[in-house]
XYZ file of C-alpha atoms in Angstrom:
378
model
C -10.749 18.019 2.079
C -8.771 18.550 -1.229
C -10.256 16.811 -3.846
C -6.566 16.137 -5.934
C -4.866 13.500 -4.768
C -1.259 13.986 -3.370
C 1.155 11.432 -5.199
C 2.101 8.575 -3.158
C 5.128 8.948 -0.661
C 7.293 5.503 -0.603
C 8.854 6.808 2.340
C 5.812 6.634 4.577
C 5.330 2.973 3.363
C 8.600 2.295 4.058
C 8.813 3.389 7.461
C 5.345 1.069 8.647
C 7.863 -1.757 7.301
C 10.963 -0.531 9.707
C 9.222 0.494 12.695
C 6.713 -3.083 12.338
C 10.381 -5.092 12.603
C 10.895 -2.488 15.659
C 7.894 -3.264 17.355
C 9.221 -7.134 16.809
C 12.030 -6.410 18.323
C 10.723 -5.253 21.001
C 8.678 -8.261 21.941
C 11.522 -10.643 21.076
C 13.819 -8.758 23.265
C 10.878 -9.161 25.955
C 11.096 -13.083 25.762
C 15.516 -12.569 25.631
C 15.549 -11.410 28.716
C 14.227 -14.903 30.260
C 17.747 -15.784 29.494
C 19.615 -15.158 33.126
C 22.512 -13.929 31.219
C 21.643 -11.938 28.261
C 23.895 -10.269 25.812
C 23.863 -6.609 26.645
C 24.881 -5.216 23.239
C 21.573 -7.859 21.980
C 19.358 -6.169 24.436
C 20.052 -2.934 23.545
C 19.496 -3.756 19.378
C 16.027 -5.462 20.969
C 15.128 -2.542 23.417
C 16.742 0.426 22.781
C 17.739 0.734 19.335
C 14.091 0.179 18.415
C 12.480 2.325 20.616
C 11.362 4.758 17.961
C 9.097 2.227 16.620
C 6.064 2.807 18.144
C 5.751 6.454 18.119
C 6.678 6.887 14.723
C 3.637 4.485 13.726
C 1.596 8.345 15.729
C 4.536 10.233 13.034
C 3.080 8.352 9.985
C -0.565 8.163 11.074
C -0.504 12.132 11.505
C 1.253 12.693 8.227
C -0.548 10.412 6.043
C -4.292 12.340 7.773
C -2.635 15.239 6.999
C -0.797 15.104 3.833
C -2.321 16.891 0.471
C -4.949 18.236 2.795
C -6.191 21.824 3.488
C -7.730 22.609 6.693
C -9.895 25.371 5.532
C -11.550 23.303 2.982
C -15.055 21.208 4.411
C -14.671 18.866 6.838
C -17.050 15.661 7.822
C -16.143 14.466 11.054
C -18.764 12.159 10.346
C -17.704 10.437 6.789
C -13.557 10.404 8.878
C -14.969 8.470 11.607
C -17.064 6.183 9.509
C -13.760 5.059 7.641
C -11.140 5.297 10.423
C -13.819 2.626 12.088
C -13.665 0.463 9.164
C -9.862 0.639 8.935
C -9.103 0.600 12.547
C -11.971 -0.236 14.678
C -13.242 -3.250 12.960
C -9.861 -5.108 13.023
C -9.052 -4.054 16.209
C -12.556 -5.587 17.636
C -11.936 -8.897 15.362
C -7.959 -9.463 16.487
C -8.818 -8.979 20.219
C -11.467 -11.252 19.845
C -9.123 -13.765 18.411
C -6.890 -13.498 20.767
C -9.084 -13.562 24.076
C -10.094 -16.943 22.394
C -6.724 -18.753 21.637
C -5.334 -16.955 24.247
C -7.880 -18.704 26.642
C -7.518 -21.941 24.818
C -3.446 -22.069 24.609
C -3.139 -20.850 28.059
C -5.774 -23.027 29.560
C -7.352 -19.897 31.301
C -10.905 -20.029 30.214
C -12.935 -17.458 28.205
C -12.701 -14.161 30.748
C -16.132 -13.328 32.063
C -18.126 -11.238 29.597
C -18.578 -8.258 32.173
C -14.508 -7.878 31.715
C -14.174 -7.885 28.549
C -15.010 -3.459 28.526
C -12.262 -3.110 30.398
C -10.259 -5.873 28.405
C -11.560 -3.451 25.011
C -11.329 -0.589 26.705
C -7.599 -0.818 27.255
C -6.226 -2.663 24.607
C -5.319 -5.873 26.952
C -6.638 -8.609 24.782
C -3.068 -8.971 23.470
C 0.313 -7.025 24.743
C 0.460 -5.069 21.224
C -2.883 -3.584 20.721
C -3.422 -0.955 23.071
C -1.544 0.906 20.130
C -4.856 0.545 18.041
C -6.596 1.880 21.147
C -4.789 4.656 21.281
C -4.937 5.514 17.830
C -8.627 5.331 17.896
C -8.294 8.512 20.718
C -6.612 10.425 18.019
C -9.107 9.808 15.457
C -11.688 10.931 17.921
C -9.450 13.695 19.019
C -9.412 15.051 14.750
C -11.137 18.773 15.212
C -8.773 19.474 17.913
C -5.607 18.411 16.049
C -7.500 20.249 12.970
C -7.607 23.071 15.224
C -4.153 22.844 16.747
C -2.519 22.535 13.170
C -4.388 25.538 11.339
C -2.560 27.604 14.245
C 0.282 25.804 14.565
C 4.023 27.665 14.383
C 7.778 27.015 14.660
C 7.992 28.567 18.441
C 4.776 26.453 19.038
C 6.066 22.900 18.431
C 9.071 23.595 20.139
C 7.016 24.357 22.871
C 4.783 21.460 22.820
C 8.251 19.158 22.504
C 9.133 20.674 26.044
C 5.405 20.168 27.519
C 5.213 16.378 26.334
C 8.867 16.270 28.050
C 7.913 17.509 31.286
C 4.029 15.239 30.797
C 5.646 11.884 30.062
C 8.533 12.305 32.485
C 6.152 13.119 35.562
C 4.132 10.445 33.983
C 6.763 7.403 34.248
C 9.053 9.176 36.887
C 7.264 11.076 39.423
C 7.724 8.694 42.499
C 4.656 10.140 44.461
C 2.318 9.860 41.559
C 3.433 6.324 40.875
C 3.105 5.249 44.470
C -0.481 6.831 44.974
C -1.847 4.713 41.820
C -0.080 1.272 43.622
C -1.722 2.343 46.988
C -5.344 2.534 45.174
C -7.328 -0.653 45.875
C -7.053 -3.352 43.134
C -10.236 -3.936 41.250
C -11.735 -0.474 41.720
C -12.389 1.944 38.176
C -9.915 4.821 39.295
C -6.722 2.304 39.941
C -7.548 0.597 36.196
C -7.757 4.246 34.817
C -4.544 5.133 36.310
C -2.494 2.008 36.103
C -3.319 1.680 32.514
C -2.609 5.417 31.610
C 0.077 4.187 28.957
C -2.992 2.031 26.967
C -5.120 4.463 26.046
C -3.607 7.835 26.874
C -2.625 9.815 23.284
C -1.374 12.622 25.853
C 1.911 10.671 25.941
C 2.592 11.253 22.205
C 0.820 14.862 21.010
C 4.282 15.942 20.305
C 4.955 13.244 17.398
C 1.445 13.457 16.361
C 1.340 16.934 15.871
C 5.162 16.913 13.959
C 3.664 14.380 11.472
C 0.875 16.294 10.733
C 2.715 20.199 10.525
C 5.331 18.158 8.116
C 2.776 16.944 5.938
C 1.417 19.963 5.768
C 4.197 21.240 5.113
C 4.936 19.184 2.659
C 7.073 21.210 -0.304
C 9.213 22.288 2.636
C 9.916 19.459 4.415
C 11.100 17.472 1.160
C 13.424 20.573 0.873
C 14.713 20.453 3.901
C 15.271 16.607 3.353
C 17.281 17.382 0.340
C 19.520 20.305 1.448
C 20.155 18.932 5.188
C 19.963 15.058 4.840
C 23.271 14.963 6.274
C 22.391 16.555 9.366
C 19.427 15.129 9.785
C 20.841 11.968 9.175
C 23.717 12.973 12.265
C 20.808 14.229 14.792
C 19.221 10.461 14.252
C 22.469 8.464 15.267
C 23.349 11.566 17.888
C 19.943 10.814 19.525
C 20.864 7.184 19.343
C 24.259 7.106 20.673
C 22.487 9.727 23.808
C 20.117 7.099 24.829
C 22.654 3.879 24.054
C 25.061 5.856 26.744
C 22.168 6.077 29.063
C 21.267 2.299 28.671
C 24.824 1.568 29.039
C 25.727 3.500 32.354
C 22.059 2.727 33.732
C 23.306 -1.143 33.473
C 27.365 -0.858 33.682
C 27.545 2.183 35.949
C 24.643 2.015 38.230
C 23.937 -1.540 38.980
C 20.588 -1.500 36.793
C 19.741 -5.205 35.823
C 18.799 -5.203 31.630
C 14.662 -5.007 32.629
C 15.099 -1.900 34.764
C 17.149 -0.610 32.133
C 14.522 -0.813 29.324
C 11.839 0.271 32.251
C 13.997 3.502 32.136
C 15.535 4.243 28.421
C 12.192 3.878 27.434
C 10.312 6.208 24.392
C 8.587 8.292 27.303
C 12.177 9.636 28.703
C 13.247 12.506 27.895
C 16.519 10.994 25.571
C 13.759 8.697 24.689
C 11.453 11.462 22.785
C 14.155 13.641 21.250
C 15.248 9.823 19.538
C 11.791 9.378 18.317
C 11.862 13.095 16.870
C 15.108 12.942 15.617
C 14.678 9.065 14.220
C 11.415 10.078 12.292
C 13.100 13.024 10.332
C 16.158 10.679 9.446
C 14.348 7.823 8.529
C 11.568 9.921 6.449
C 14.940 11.242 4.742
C 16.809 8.289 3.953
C 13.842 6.861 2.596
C 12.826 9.563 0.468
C 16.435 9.307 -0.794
C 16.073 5.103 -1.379
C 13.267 5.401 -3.058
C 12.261 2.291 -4.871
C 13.938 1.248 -8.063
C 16.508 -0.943 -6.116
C 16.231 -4.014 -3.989
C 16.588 -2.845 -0.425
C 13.685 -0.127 -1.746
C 11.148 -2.625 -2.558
C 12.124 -4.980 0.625
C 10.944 -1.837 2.702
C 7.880 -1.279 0.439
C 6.716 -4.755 0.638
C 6.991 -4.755 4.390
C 5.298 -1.829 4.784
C 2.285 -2.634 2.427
C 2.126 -6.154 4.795
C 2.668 -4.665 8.178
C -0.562 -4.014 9.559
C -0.952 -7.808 9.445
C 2.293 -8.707 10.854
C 1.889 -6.382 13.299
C -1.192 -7.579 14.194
C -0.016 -11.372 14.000
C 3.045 -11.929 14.783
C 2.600 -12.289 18.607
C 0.876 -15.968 17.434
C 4.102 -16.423 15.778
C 6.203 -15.903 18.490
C 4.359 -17.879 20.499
C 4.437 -21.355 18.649
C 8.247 -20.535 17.917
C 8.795 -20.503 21.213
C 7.281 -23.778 22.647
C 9.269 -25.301 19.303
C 12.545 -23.806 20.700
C 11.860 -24.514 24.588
C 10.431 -27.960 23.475
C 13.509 -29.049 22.136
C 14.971 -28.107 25.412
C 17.108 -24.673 24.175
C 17.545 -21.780 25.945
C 17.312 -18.354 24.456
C 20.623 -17.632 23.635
C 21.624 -14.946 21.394
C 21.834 -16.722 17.694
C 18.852 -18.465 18.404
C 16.758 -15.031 19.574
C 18.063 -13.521 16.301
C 16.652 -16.717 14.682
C 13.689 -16.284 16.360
C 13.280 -12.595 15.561
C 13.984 -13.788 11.631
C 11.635 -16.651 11.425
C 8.787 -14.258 12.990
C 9.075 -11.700 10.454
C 9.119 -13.798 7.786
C 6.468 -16.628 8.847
C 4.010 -13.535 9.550
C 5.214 -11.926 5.952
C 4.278 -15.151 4.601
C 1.099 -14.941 6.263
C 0.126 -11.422 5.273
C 0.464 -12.381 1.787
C -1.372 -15.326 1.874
C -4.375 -13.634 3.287
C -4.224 -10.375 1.392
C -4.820 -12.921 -1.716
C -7.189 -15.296 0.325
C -9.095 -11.262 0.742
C -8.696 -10.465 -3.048
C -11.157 -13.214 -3.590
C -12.876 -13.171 -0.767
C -13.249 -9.208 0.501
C -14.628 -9.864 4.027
C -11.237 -11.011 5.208
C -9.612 -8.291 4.398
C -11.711 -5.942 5.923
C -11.996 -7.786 8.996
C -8.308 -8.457 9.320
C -6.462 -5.585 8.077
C -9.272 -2.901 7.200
C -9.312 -2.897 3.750
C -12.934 -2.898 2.248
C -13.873 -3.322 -1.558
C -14.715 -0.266 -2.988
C -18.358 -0.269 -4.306
């Protein structure tokens, strides 16, 4: 590995913050659609608009591995895994025990039984937003063959790989006959689990993002000139990409009778519209934050968010819970101004949080490497 450090990218920090309120969004739009008759233009800024969010986080993971690096210099797979398990593996192992707790405790369910919790690990299904970790973890074991992949990597390449994770992720989440044969399998048996949780833990679904975050960052002097000579078009491919899947969401629901959760089963990241967004989104969104920068105020919102939103990622389904029995307890339904509060009073109750803890963890380092990853340096 290179032994000068590359000078920090706000962009990169920037986007964590935008695509953590994404992943939000998501999981607020989840709990909107309890309402029988949901705004459609609401669902699709909960659902659709936001669908870049978690593949970019694979965009930004890949570029920061990759950035300032040379893959012909020495590499110890050993000393990579040793800190991607203190940064990754640790808090992943600590939140989903947290949340198999007070998940059993809120819900009333009981502690699972200790020969499920593998599987329960294994997947990510301690809490509806960490099989992300779980599949990050595959791409840190996956590192010599993206190393590999990378040092070979060309133009005609990628643009081939774009049309193989295409074709993947569309048989995938479309293929009727493969979707059928994992139903018919027998519940409880090892192959149906495999199967039916193939979107936990499979980083097949997003080698195309992967691999663009890490050819950009290798690419590095070329990429920010690109960004400065085309920002305009790259800026028009983002919201062309957008407005591509919005239609599709729009005529899925308006045109063909879809209700709003079939809808977001379909114009999902893993379509086809879905992964030219994500590609499209990352380039824009790496451009116009290059171009904010940080000496203004909208700058240093982004930048604060992103240095917090590991936590709030990690948190803010507690948030959303509590919030919730407040707003149903009071006997409201989940209309639209009060799903926007919601979606408002989570990111800022969990931003609260995240500070309070990173400075609980300045003074007392085991929290912060047990929650977000961060140990003190000897």
């Amino acid at each position: 590995m290179s032994s000068n450090k590359p000078p920090r990218l706000s962009a990169v920090e920037a986007i964590r913050g935008i695509s953590m309120m994404g992943v939000i969004g998501i999981h607020i739009g989840a709990e909107y659609l309890a309402n029988p008759t949901p705004n459609l233009h609401l669902v699709a800024l909960f659902d659709i608009g936001t669908r870049f969010s978690v593949p970019i986080f694979f965009f930004i993971s890949a570029f920061g591995l990759f950035y300032g690096q040379n893959l012909s210099a020495p590499f110890s797979y050993r000393d990579f895994l040793r800190r991607r398990c203190h940064a990754v593996v640790v808090p992943y192992l600590v939140w989903s025990l947290f949340y198999i707790v007070h998940d059993a405790w809120h819900y009333g369910t009981g502690i699972p039984p200790l020969l499920s919790w593998p599987g329960i690990l294994f997947f990510g299904n301690a809490k509806y937003q960490l099989y992300f970790m779980v599949i990050l973890i595959w791409f840190y074991l996956l590192m010599p063959l993206w190393r590999v992949l990378l040092r070979h990597m060309t133009r005609p390449l990628l643009g081939a790989v774009f049309i193989a994770q295409v074709a993947f992720d569309y048989w995938s989440s479309f293929d009727t006959a493969f979707n059928l044969y994992v139903y018919s399998l027998p519940e409880g048996t090892l192959l149906r689990a495999l199967l039916f949780y193939r979107l936990n833990y499979w980083p097949l679904h997003y080698v195309f993002i992967f691999l663009l975050g890490g050819w950009l960052a290798l690419r590095w002097s070329a990429f920010r000139t690109l960004m400065e000579r085309q920002a305009r078009r790259l800026y028009a491919f983002g919201v062309l990409s957008l407005a591509l899947l919005l239609a599709w969401y729009y005529k899925l629901i308006l045109v063909d009778g879809y209700t709003p959760l079939e809808t977001i089963y379909t114009a999902h990241q893993l379509s086809p519209l879905g992964i030219l967004y994500t590609a499209c989104a990352s380039l824009a969104l790496f451009a116009l934050f290059t171009h904010l920068g940080t000496d203004n105020l909208l700058g240093r919102a982004f930048q604060l968010l992103g240095k917090h939103s590991y936590f709030i990622y990690l948190a803010h389904p507690v948030a959303i819970t509590y919030l919730l029995m407040l707003i149903y307890g009071r006997g409201h339904v989940l209309t639209a101004p009060i799903a926007l509060g919601l979606y408002a009073a989570t990111l800022l109750l969990t931003l609260a949080g995240a500070i309070i803890m990173r400075n609980i963890g300045d003074h007392i380092p085991i929290v912060n490497a047990l929650t977000i990853g961060i140990w003190k340096r000897k």
